[in-house]
mmCIF file of C-alpha atoms and ligand atoms in Angstrom:
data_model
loop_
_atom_site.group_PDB
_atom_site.id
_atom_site.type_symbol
_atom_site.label_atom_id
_atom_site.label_comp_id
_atom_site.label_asym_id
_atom_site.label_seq_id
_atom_site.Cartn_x
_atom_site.Cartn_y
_atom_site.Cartn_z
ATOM 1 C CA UNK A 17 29.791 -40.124 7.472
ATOM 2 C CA UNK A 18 28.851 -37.379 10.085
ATOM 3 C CA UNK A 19 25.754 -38.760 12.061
ATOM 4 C CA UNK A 20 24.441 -36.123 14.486
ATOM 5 C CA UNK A 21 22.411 -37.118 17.651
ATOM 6 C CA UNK A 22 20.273 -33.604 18.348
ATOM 7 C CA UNK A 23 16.532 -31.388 18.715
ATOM 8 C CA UNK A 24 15.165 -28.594 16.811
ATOM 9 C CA UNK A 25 15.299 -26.123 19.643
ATOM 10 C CA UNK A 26 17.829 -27.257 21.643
ATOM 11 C CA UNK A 27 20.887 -25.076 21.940
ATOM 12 C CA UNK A 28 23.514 -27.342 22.275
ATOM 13 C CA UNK A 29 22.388 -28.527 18.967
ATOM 14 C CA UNK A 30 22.103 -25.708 17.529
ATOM 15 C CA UNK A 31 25.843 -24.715 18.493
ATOM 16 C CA UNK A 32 26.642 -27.843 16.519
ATOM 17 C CA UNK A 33 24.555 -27.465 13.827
ATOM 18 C CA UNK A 34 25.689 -23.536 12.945
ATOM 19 C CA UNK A 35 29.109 -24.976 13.139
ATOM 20 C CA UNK A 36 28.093 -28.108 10.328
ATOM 21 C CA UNK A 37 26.587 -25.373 8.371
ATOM 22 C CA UNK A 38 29.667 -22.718 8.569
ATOM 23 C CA UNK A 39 31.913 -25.668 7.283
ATOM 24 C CA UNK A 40 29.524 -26.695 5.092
ATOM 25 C CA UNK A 41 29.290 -30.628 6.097
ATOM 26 C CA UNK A 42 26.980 -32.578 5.447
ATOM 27 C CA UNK A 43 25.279 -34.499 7.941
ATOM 28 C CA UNK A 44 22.823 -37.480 8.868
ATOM 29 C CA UNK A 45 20.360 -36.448 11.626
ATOM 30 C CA UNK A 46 18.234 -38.366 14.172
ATOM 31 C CA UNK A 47 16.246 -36.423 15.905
ATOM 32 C CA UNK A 48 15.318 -36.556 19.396
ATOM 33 C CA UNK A 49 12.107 -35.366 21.480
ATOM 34 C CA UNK A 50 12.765 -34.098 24.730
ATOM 35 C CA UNK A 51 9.752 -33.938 26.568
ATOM 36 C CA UNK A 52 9.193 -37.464 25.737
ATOM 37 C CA UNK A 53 12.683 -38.423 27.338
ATOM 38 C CA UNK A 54 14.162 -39.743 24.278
ATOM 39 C CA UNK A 55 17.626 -38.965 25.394
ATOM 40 C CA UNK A 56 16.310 -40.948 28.577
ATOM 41 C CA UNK A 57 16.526 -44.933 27.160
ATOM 42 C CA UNK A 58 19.227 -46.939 28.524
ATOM 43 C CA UNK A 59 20.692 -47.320 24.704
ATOM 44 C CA UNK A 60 20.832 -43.433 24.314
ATOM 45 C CA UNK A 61 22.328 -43.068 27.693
ATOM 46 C CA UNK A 62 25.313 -45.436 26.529
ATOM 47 C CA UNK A 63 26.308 -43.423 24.234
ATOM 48 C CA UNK A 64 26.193 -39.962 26.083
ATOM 49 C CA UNK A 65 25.794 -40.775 29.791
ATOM 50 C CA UNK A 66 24.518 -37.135 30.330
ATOM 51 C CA UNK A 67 21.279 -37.940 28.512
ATOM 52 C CA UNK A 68 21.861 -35.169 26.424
ATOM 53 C CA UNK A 69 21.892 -33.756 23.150
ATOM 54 C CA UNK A 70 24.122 -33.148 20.625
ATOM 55 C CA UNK A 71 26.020 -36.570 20.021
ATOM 56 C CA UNK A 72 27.777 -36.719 17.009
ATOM 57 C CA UNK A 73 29.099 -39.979 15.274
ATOM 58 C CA UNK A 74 31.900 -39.437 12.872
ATOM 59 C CA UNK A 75 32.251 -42.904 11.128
ATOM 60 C CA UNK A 76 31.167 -45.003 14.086
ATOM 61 C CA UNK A 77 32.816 -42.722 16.529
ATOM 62 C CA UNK A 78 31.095 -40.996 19.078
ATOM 63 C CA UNK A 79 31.981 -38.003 20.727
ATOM 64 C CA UNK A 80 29.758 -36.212 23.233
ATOM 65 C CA UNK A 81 29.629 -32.552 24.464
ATOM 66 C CA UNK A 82 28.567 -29.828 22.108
ATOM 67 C CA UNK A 83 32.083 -27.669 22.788
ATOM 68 C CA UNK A 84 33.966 -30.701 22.561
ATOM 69 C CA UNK A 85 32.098 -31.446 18.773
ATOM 70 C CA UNK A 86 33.141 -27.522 18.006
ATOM 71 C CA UNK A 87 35.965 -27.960 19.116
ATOM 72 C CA UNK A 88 36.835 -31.544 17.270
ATOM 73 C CA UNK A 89 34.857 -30.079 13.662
ATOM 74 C CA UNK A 90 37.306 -27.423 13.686
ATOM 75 C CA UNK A 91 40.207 -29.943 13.934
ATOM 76 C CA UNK A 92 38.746 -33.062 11.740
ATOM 77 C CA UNK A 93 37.734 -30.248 9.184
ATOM 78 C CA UNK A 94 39.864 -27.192 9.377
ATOM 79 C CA UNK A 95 38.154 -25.460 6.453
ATOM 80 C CA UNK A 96 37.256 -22.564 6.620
ATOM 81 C CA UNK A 97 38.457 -21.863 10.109
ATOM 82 C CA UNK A 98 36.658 -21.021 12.909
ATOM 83 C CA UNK A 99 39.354 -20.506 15.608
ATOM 84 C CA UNK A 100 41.541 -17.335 15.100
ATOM 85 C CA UNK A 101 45.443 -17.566 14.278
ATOM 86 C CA UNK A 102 46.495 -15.419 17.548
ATOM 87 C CA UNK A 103 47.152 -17.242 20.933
ATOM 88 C CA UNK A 104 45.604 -14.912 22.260
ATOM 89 C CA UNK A 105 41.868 -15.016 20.662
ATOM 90 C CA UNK A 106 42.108 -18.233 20.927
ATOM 91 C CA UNK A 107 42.124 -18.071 24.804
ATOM 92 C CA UNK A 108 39.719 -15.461 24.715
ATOM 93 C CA UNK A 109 37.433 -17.964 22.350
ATOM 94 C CA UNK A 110 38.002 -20.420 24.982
ATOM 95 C CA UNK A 111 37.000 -18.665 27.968
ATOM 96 C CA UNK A 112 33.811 -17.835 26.465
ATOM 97 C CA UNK A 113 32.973 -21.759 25.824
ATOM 98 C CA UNK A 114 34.127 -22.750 29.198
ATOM 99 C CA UNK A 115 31.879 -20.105 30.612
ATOM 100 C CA UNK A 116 28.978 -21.648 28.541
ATOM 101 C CA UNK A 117 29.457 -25.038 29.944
ATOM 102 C CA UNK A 118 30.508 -23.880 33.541
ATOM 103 C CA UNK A 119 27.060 -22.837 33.981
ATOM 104 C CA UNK A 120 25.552 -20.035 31.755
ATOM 105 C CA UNK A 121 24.049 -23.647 29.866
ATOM 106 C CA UNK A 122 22.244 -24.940 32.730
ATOM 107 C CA UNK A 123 21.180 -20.857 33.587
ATOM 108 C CA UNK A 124 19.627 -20.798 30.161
ATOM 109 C CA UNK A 125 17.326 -24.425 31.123
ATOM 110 C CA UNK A 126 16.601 -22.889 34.108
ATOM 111 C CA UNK A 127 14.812 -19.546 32.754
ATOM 112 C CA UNK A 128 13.553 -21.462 29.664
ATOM 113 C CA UNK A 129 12.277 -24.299 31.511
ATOM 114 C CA UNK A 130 11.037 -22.261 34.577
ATOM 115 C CA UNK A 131 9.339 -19.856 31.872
ATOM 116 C CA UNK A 132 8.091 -22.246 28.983
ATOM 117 C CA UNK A 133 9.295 -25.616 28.727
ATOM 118 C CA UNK A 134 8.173 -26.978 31.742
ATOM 119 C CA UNK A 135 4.343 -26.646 30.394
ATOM 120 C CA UNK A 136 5.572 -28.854 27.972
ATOM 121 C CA UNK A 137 6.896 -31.898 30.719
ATOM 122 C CA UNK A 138 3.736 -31.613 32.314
ATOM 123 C CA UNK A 139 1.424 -31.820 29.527
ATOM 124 C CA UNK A 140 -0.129 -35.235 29.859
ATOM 125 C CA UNK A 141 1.637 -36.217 32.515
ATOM 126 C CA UNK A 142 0.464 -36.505 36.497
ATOM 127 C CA UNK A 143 2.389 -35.113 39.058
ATOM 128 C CA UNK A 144 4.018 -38.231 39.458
ATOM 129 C CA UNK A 145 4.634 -39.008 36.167
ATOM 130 C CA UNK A 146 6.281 -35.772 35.721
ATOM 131 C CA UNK A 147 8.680 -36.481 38.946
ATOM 132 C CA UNK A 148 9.454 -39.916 37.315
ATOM 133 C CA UNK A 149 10.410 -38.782 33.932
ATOM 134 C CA UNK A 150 12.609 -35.725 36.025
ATOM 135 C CA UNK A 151 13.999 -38.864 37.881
ATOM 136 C CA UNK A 152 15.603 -40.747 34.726
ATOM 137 C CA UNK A 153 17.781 -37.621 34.436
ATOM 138 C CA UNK A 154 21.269 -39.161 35.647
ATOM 139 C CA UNK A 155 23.193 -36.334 37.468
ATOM 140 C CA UNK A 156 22.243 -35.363 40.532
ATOM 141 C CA UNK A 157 22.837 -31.672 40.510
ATOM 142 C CA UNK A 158 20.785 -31.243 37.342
ATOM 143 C CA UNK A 159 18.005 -33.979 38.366
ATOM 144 C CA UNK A 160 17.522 -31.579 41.313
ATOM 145 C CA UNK A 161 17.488 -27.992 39.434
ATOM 146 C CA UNK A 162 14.781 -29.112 36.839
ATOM 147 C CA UNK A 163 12.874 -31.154 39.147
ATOM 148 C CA UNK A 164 12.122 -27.606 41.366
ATOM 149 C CA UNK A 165 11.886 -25.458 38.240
ATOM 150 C CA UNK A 166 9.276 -27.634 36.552
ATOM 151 C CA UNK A 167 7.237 -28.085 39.578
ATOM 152 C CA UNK A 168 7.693 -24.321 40.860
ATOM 153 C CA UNK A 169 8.333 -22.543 37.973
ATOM 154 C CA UNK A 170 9.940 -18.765 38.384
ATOM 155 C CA UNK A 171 8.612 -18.938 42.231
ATOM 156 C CA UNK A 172 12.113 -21.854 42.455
ATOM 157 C CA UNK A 173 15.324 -20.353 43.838
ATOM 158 C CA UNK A 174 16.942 -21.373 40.588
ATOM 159 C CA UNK A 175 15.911 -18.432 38.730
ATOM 160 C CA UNK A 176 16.763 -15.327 40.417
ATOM 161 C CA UNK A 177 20.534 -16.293 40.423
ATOM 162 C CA UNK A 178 20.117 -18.158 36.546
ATOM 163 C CA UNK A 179 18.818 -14.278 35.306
ATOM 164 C CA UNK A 180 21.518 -12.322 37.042
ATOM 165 C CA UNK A 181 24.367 -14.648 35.800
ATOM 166 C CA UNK A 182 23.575 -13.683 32.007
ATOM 167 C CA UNK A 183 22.736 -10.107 32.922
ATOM 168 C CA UNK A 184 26.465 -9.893 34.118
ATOM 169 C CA UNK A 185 27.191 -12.460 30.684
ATOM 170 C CA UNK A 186 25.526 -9.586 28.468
ATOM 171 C CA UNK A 187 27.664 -6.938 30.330
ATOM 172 C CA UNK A 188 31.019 -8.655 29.604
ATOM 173 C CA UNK A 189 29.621 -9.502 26.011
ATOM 174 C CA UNK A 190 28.686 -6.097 25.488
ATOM 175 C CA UNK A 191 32.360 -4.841 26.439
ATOM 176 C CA UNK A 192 34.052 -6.966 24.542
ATOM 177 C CA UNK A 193 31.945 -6.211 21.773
ATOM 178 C CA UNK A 194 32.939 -2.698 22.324
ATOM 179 C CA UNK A 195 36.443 -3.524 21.642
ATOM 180 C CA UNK A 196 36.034 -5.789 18.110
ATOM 181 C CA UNK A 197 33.655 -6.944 15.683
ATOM 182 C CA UNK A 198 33.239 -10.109 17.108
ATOM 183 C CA UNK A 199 33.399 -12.074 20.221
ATOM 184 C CA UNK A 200 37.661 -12.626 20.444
ATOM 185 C CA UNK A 201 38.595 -9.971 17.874
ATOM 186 C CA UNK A 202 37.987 -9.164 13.745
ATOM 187 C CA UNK A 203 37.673 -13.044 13.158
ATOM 188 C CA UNK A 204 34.213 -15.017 13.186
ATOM 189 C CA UNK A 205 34.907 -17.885 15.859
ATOM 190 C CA UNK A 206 33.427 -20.666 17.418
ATOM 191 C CA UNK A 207 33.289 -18.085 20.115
ATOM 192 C CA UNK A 208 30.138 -15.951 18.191
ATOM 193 C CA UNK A 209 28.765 -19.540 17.089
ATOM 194 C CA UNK A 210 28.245 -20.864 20.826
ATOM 195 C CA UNK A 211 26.284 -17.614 21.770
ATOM 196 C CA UNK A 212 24.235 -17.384 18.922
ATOM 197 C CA UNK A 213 21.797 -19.685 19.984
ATOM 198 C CA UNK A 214 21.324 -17.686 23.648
ATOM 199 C CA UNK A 215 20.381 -14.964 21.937
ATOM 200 C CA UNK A 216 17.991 -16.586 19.849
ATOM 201 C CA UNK A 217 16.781 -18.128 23.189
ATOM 202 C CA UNK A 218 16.252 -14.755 24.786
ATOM 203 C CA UNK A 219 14.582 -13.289 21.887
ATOM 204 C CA UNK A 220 12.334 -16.347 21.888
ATOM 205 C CA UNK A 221 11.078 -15.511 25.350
ATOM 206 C CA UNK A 222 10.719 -11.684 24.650
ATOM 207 C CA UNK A 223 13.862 -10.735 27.200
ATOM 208 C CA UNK A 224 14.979 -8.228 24.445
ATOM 209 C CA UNK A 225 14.781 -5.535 26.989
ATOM 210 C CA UNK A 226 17.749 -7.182 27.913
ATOM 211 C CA UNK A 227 19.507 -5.338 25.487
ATOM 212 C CA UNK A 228 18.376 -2.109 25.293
ATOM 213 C CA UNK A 229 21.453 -0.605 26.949
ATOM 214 C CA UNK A 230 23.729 -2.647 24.927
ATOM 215 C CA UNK A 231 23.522 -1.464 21.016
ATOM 216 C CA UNK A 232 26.724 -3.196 20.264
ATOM 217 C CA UNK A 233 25.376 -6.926 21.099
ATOM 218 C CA UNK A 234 21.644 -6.186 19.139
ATOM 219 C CA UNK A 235 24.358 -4.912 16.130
ATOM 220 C CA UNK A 236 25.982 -8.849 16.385
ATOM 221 C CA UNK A 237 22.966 -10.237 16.647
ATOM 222 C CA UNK A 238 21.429 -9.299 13.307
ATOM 223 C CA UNK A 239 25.038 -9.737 11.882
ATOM 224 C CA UNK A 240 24.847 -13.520 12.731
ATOM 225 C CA UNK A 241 21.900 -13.972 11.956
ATOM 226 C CA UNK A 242 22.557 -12.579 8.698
ATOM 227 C CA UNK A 243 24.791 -15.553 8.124
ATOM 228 C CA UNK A 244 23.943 -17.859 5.959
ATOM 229 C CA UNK A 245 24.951 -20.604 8.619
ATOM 230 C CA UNK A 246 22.109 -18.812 11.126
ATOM 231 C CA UNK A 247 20.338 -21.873 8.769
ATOM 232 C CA UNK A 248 21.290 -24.209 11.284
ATOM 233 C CA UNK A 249 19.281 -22.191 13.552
ATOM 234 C CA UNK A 250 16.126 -20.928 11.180
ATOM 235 C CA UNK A 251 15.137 -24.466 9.449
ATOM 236 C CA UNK A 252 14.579 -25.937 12.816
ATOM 237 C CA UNK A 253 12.471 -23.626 14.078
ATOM 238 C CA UNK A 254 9.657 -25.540 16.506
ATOM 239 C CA UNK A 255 6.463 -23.467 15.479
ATOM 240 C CA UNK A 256 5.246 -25.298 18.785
ATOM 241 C CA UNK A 257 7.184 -23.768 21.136
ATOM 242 C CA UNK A 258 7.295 -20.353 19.633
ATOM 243 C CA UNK A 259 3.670 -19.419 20.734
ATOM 244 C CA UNK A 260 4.704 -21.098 24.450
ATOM 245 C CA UNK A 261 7.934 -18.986 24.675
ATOM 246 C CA UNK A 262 6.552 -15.729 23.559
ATOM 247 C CA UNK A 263 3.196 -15.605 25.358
ATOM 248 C CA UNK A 264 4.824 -16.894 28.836
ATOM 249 C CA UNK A 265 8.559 -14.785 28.553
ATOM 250 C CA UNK A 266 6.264 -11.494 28.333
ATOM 251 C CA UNK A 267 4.723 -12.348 31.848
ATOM 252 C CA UNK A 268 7.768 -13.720 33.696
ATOM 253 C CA UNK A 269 9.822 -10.354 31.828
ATOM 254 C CA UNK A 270 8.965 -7.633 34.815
ATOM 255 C CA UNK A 271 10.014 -10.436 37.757
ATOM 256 C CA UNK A 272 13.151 -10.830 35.763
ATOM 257 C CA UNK A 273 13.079 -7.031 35.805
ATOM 258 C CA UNK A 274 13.132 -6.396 39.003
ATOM 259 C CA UNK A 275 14.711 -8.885 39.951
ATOM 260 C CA UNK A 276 18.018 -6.998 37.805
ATOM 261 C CA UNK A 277 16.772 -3.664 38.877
ATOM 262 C CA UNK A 278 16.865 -4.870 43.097
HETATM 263 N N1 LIG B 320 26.996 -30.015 28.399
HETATM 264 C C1 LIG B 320 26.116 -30.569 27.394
HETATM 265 C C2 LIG B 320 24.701 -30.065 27.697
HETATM 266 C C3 LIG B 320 23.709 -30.610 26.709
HETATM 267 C C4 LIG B 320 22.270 -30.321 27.119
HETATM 268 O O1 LIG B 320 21.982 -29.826 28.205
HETATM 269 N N2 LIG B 320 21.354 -30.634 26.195
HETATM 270 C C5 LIG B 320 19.946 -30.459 26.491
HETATM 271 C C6 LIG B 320 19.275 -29.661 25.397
HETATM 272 S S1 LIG B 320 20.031 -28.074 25.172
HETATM 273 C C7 LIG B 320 19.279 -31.828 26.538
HETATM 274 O O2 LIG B 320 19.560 -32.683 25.741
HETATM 275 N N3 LIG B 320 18.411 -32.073 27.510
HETATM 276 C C8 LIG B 320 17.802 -33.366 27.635
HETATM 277 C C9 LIG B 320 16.507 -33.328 28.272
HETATM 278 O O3 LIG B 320 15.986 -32.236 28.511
HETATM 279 O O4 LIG B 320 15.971 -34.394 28.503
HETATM 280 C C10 LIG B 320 26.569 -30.133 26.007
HETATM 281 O O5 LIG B 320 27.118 -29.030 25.873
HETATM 282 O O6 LIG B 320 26.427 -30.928 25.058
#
């Protein structure tokens, strides 16, 4: 039995979750709140020791790391594929996860945070309270990247170099998109599946204008989210954080601007 570990609006889980979907599995959620640090608990941190979600069990085993679960679905259940026959894709499918999780992730929880989430953490809480839940966070390097974006929002040094990292994402994604269909070549990967969510993410917090020079990624975004696996996306939707994203994206959107424009 799969057991999977995850949030509604988290995109790690989501990358997970379009993947279950695509291969139609079924699946045995628990579902964890963020803000209220359920990832946090010394139980949950023995079984992923990032405090994270996803965590999937697959008949008592666990295995952590939402490109490693991709990666592992694909291989556990082949059918139907999601990583192209040619060498070559498959590199090129590769280097677009390892981007993900060599930092365009944490760039992502830095603009969503510094825009919307982090009204969430401190509804509630005290100042302290807030810098003791930030605390439980076990690596360092993250501990201290949310800790300044929650307390200073988009005035922390986080975010200037968080938007210009995806700007120069969308420029590469927008070439190769250019080239092929999809994100390594005519075949669907886990590749397209992995960015879905970030698009989803900046449409959430109204950074559309994003795209306005870049026709060919709006044309893949309605195309997967014309999927029927974009499910794994749509029936998790947080009507909660909606609102929060939408209402606070449109007045951090011209700093972002000019921030790309400088
Ligand atoms: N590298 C990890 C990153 C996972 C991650 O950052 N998950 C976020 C949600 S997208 C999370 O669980 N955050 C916990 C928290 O905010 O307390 C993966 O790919 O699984």
């Amino acid at each position: 039995m799969l057991e999977l570990y995850h949030n509604d609006m988290s995109t790690c889980a989501q990358k997970v979750r379009l993947t279950l979907a695509e291969k139609g599995l079924e699946w045995e959620g628990h579902h964890m709140n963020l803000r209220r640090g359920d990832t946090r608990t010394p139980e949950y941190i023995k079984m992923n020791p990032g405090a994270v979600v996803p965590t999937l069990v697959d008949n008592g085993t666990i295995i952590c790391e939402s490109t490693v679960i991709m990666e592992y679905l694909e291989d556990a259940y082949p059918e139907p594929s999601l990583r192209p026959k040619d060498p070559i894709e498959v590199a090129r499918m590769r280097g677009w996860l390892k981007q993900l999780d060599e930092g365009l992730h944490a760039a992502v929880g830095v603009i969503s945070n510094s825009v919307a989430f982090r009204y969430q953490t401190m509804e509630g809480r005290s100042e302290e309270e807030v810098i003791e839940h930030i605390n439980l966070i076990p690596e360092q390097a993250k501990r201290d990247r949310i800790m300044d974006v929650t307390l200073k929002g988009v005035d922390s040094s986080y975010f200037k170099p968080a938007i210009k990292r995806w700007d120069k994402l969308f420029s590469d994604m927008e070439a190769a998109l250019n080239e092929n269909t999809w994100l390594t070549g005519e075949e669907y990967s886990l590749a397209d599946i992995a960015y879905t969510p970030y698009l989803t993410r900046m449409d959430h917090v109204q950074f559309m204008d994003l795209f306005e020079q870049r026709p060919k990624i709006l044309a893949w975004y309605e195309r997967v989210k014309a999927r029927p696996n974009y499910a794994g996306i749509s029936d998790w939707i947080n009507d909660k954080y909606i609102p929060l994203m939408a209402e606070q994206g449109k007045i951090v959107w011209p700093r972002a601007k000019e921030i790309l424009a400088a």
